[in-house]
Amino acid sequence: PDAQTVATCTRVAAPAPPVALTAAPEDDGDGGAARFGLVGRCVVRWAEACDNGAALTRYRLRIRETELPDDPELVREGADDAREALGTDDDDDERAESVKARATAPRPMTTFVRLAPPGPGSTPSHTLLLLPGYGYEITASARNAVGWSDWSAPLCFTAATTPAPAPPEIANRGS
């Protein structure tokens, strides 16, 4: 190939958007889903984005609430449980104030989270607190030296309003 063709093929570009977003309950260490009252922890994972010739320097998630539960008591209980999950009852804490505002005037919110890329061989992921009955739309984007990728295809789901039932215990029957 001539020099022009080689230059075109090796041009560095913004990364491709991350693909294959998935969400699953965070394991509590005993094989169950980690929960704080009605608030559940969810791990969002995605396939590493194609860097298009420049190392990835950052990921970001856009977490949009797409629906709110109809039951105001469920919103209040979820906000109280979220404060406990965050480990704060201090009203001066910014996170506590944010959760308190959600309980008193619920409205769909959009949150952005910036993350460093994981180490070699690791899957990019982020743990979220999910409020019961809320609908979520999550998208991801990657950054390299050229700029940010487009947003990924959305991952959409609604958080459960009650904890999942425990798996049945199987009695060990002797032979």
mmCIF file of C-alpha atoms in Angstrom:
data_model
loop_
_atom_site.group_PDB
_atom_site.id
_atom_site.type_symbol
_atom_site.label_atom_id
_atom_site.label_comp_id
_atom_site.label_asym_id
_atom_site.label_seq_id
_atom_site.Cartn_x
_atom_site.Cartn_y
_atom_site.Cartn_z
ATOM 1 C CA PRO A 1 0.000 0.000 0.000
ATOM 2 C CA ASP A 2 1.072 3.572 -0.597
ATOM 3 C CA ALA A 3 1.848 6.055 2.219
ATOM 4 C CA GLN A 4 -1.602 7.716 1.942
ATOM 5 C CA THR A 5 -3.391 4.375 2.463
ATOM 6 C CA VAL A 6 -1.189 3.511 5.466
ATOM 7 C CA ALA A 7 -1.825 6.948 7.030
ATOM 8 C CA THR A 8 -5.584 6.519 6.582
ATOM 9 C CA CYS A 9 -5.596 3.018 8.125
ATOM 10 C CA THR A 10 -3.578 4.024 11.177
ATOM 11 C CA ARG A 11 -5.457 7.249 11.982
ATOM 12 C CA VAL A 12 -6.427 7.381 15.643
ATOM 13 C CA ALA A 13 -10.118 7.983 16.307
ATOM 14 C CA ALA A 14 -12.494 8.294 19.216
ATOM 15 C CA PRO A 15 -13.320 4.878 20.700
ATOM 16 C CA ALA A 16 -16.318 2.814 19.709
ATOM 17 C CA PRO A 17 -19.174 2.811 22.234
ATOM 18 C CA PRO A 18 -19.119 0.057 24.870
ATOM 19 C CA VAL A 19 -21.332 -2.923 24.031
ATOM 20 C CA ALA A 20 -23.141 -5.738 25.810
ATOM 21 C CA LEU A 21 -24.308 -3.876 28.916
ATOM 22 C CA THR A 22 -25.747 -6.237 31.531
ATOM 23 C CA ALA A 23 -27.092 -5.794 35.058
ATOM 24 C CA ALA A 24 -27.288 -8.376 37.815
ATOM 25 C CA PRO A 25 -27.884 -8.229 41.569
ATOM 26 C CA GLU A 26 -24.681 -7.872 43.572
ATOM 27 C CA ASP A 27 -23.862 -11.046 45.479
ATOM 28 C CA ASP A 28 -24.082 -10.645 49.262
ATOM 29 C CA GLY A 29 -21.326 -13.228 49.776
ATOM 30 C CA ASP A 30 -23.794 -15.969 50.772
ATOM 31 C CA GLY A 31 -25.187 -16.530 47.294
ATOM 32 C CA GLY A 32 -28.059 -14.055 47.716
ATOM 33 C CA ALA A 33 -28.629 -10.545 46.410
ATOM 34 C CA ALA A 34 -27.174 -7.712 48.510
ATOM 35 C CA ARG A 35 -30.020 -5.554 49.868
ATOM 36 C CA PHE A 36 -30.595 -2.807 52.398
ATOM 37 C CA GLY A 37 -34.287 -3.007 53.217
ATOM 38 C CA LEU A 38 -35.983 -2.466 49.866
ATOM 39 C CA VAL A 39 -32.874 -0.987 48.231
ATOM 40 C CA GLY A 40 -30.908 -3.428 46.127
ATOM 41 C CA ARG A 41 -27.352 -3.334 44.850
ATOM 42 C CA CYS A 42 -26.896 -3.990 41.158
ATOM 43 C CA VAL A 43 -23.658 -4.536 39.226
ATOM 44 C CA VAL A 44 -23.617 -3.147 35.690
ATOM 45 C CA ARG A 45 -20.974 -4.668 33.401
ATOM 46 C CA TRP A 46 -20.052 -4.088 29.777
ATOM 47 C CA ALA A 47 -17.561 -5.297 27.200
ATOM 48 C CA GLU A 48 -14.455 -3.149 26.912
ATOM 49 C CA ALA A 49 -14.806 -0.582 24.124
ATOM 50 C CA CYS A 50 -12.610 -0.744 21.032
ATOM 51 C CA ASP A 51 -10.004 1.981 21.639
ATOM 52 C CA ASN A 52 -9.497 2.760 17.894
ATOM 53 C CA GLY A 53 -5.747 3.252 18.272
ATOM 54 C CA ALA A 54 -5.479 5.260 21.512
ATOM 55 C CA ALA A 55 -5.626 3.773 25.017
ATOM 56 C CA LEU A 56 -8.918 4.200 26.868
ATOM 57 C CA THR A 57 -8.631 6.730 29.679
ATOM 58 C CA ARG A 58 -12.150 6.836 31.108
ATOM 59 C CA TYR A 59 -15.644 5.396 31.025
ATOM 60 C CA ARG A 60 -18.839 7.159 31.979
ATOM 61 C CA LEU A 61 -22.297 5.881 32.755
ATOM 62 C CA ARG A 62 -25.545 7.774 32.284
ATOM 63 C CA ILE A 63 -28.192 6.452 34.658
ATOM 64 C CA ARG A 64 -31.673 7.781 33.888
ATOM 65 C CA GLU A 65 -34.711 7.049 35.991
ATOM 66 C CA THR A 66 -37.484 6.428 33.491
ATOM 67 C CA GLU A 67 -40.376 5.780 35.850
ATOM 68 C CA LEU A 68 -41.244 6.269 39.505
ATOM 69 C CA PRO A 69 -43.293 3.952 41.708
ATOM 70 C CA ASP A 70 -46.944 4.922 42.208
ATOM 71 C CA ASP A 71 -46.782 4.368 45.970
ATOM 72 C CA PRO A 72 -45.358 7.438 47.828
ATOM 73 C CA GLU A 73 -44.736 5.291 50.935
ATOM 74 C CA LEU A 74 -42.540 2.983 48.849
ATOM 75 C CA VAL A 75 -40.538 6.035 47.731
ATOM 76 C CA ARG A 76 -40.057 7.193 51.347
ATOM 77 C CA GLU A 77 -39.081 3.708 52.573
ATOM 78 C CA GLY A 78 -36.668 3.313 49.670
ATOM 79 C CA ALA A 79 -35.048 6.672 50.440
ATOM 80 C CA ASP A 80 -34.627 5.742 54.120
ATOM 81 C CA ASP A 81 -33.086 2.411 53.144
ATOM 82 C CA ALA A 82 -30.791 4.158 50.638
ATOM 83 C CA ARG A 83 -29.499 6.468 53.376
ATOM 84 C CA GLU A 84 -28.715 3.388 55.476
ATOM 85 C CA ALA A 85 -27.022 1.702 52.506
ATOM 86 C CA LEU A 86 -24.855 4.784 51.973
ATOM 87 C CA GLY A 87 -23.890 4.608 55.627
ATOM 88 C CA THR A 88 -25.024 8.127 56.420
ATOM 89 C CA ASP A 89 -27.684 9.719 58.545
ATOM 90 C CA ASP A 90 -25.875 13.053 58.527
ATOM 91 C CA ASP A 91 -28.158 15.638 56.918
ATOM 92 C CA ASP A 92 -25.089 17.706 55.990
ATOM 93 C CA ASP A 93 -23.794 14.895 53.793
ATOM 94 C CA GLU A 94 -24.426 15.690 50.106
ATOM 95 C CA ARG A 95 -25.483 12.110 49.318
ATOM 96 C CA ALA A 96 -27.945 12.100 52.222
ATOM 97 C CA GLU A 97 -29.428 15.391 51.027
ATOM 98 C CA SER A 98 -29.852 13.988 47.516
ATOM 99 C CA VAL A 99 -31.675 10.901 48.808
ATOM 100 C CA LYS A 100 -33.817 13.033 51.139
ATOM 101 C CA ALA A 101 -34.815 15.280 48.218
ATOM 102 C CA ARG A 102 -35.878 12.227 46.213
ATOM 103 C CA ALA A 103 -38.173 11.109 49.019
ATOM 104 C CA THR A 104 -39.860 14.470 49.490
ATOM 105 C CA ALA A 105 -40.242 15.494 45.841
ATOM 106 C CA PRO A 106 -39.765 12.408 43.699
ATOM 107 C CA ARG A 107 -39.037 13.085 40.066
ATOM 108 C CA PRO A 108 -37.017 11.221 37.462
ATOM 109 C CA MET A 109 -33.323 12.063 37.746
ATOM 110 C CA THR A 110 -30.278 11.529 35.543
ATOM 111 C CA THR A 111 -26.915 10.759 37.126
ATOM 112 C CA PHE A 112 -23.505 10.618 35.462
ATOM 113 C CA VAL A 113 -20.631 8.531 36.844
ATOM 114 C CA ARG A 114 -17.044 8.707 35.562
ATOM 115 C CA LEU A 115 -14.837 5.657 35.986
ATOM 116 C CA ALA A 116 -11.214 4.771 35.303
ATOM 117 C CA PRO A 117 -10.794 1.826 32.941
ATOM 118 C CA PRO A 118 -10.193 -1.475 34.741
ATOM 119 C CA GLY A 119 -6.828 -3.174 34.781
ATOM 120 C CA PRO A 120 -5.795 -5.641 32.086
ATOM 121 C CA GLY A 121 -8.024 -8.697 31.939
ATOM 122 C CA SER A 122 -10.761 -7.110 34.091
ATOM 123 C CA THR A 123 -14.316 -6.422 32.967
ATOM 124 C CA PRO A 124 -15.509 -2.807 33.256
ATOM 125 C CA SER A 125 -18.241 -2.573 35.898
ATOM 126 C CA HIS A 126 -19.956 -0.295 38.411
ATOM 127 C CA THR A 127 -22.211 -1.039 41.411
ATOM 128 C CA LEU A 128 -25.457 0.934 41.728
ATOM 129 C CA LEU A 129 -28.059 1.309 44.460
ATOM 130 C CA LEU A 130 -31.513 0.701 42.985
ATOM 131 C CA LEU A 131 -34.617 2.154 44.546
ATOM 132 C CA PRO A 132 -37.664 -0.149 44.504
ATOM 133 C CA GLY A 133 -40.163 0.316 41.699
ATOM 134 C CA TYR A 134 -37.987 2.783 39.770
ATOM 135 C CA GLY A 135 -37.382 2.243 36.063
ATOM 136 C CA TYR A 136 -33.797 2.693 34.864
ATOM 137 C CA GLU A 137 -32.094 3.306 31.527
ATOM 138 C CA ILE A 138 -28.308 2.923 31.602
ATOM 139 C CA THR A 139 -25.918 3.815 28.797
ATOM 140 C CA ALA A 140 -22.105 3.865 28.702
ATOM 141 C CA SER A 141 -19.466 5.824 26.822
ATOM 142 C CA ALA A 142 -15.663 5.502 26.576
ATOM 143 C CA ARG A 143 -12.908 8.114 26.206
ATOM 144 C CA ASN A 144 -9.441 8.069 24.691
ATOM 145 C CA ALA A 145 -6.999 10.843 23.704
ATOM 146 C CA VAL A 146 -9.234 11.832 20.754
ATOM 147 C CA GLY A 147 -12.501 12.194 22.676
ATOM 148 C CA TRP A 148 -15.666 10.484 23.916
ATOM 149 C CA SER A 149 -17.452 7.710 22.037
ATOM 150 C CA ASP A 150 -21.144 7.830 21.292
ATOM 151 C CA TRP A 151 -23.425 6.427 23.999
ATOM 152 C CA SER A 152 -24.015 2.673 23.952
ATOM 153 C CA ALA A 153 -27.376 1.084 23.282
ATOM 154 C CA PRO A 154 -29.498 1.471 26.441
ATOM 155 C CA LEU A 155 -29.994 -1.187 29.085
ATOM 156 C CA CYS A 156 -33.541 -0.752 30.490
ATOM 157 C CA PHE A 157 -35.176 -2.416 33.504
ATOM 158 C CA THR A 158 -37.396 -1.773 36.538
ATOM 159 C CA ALA A 159 -36.138 -2.510 40.064
ATOM 160 C CA ALA A 160 -38.195 -4.984 42.072
ATOM 161 C CA THR A 161 -40.469 -3.658 44.804
ATOM 162 C CA THR A 162 -39.924 -6.665 47.051
ATOM 163 C CA PRO A 163 -36.829 -8.751 47.715
ATOM 164 C CA ALA A 164 -36.511 -11.923 45.669
ATOM 165 C CA PRO A 165 -37.563 -14.996 47.633
ATOM 166 C CA ALA A 166 -34.818 -17.110 49.162
ATOM 167 C CA PRO A 167 -34.063 -20.313 47.293
ATOM 168 C CA PRO A 168 -35.730 -23.367 48.815
ATOM 169 C CA GLU A 169 -33.687 -25.436 51.220
ATOM 170 C CA ILE A 170 -33.299 -29.041 50.203
ATOM 171 C CA ALA A 171 -33.237 -31.526 53.020
ATOM 172 C CA ASN A 172 -30.438 -34.045 52.822
ATOM 173 C CA ARG A 173 -32.037 -37.465 52.775
ATOM 174 C CA GLY A 174 -29.839 -40.348 53.736
ATOM 175 C CA SER A 175 -29.670 -43.349 51.439
#
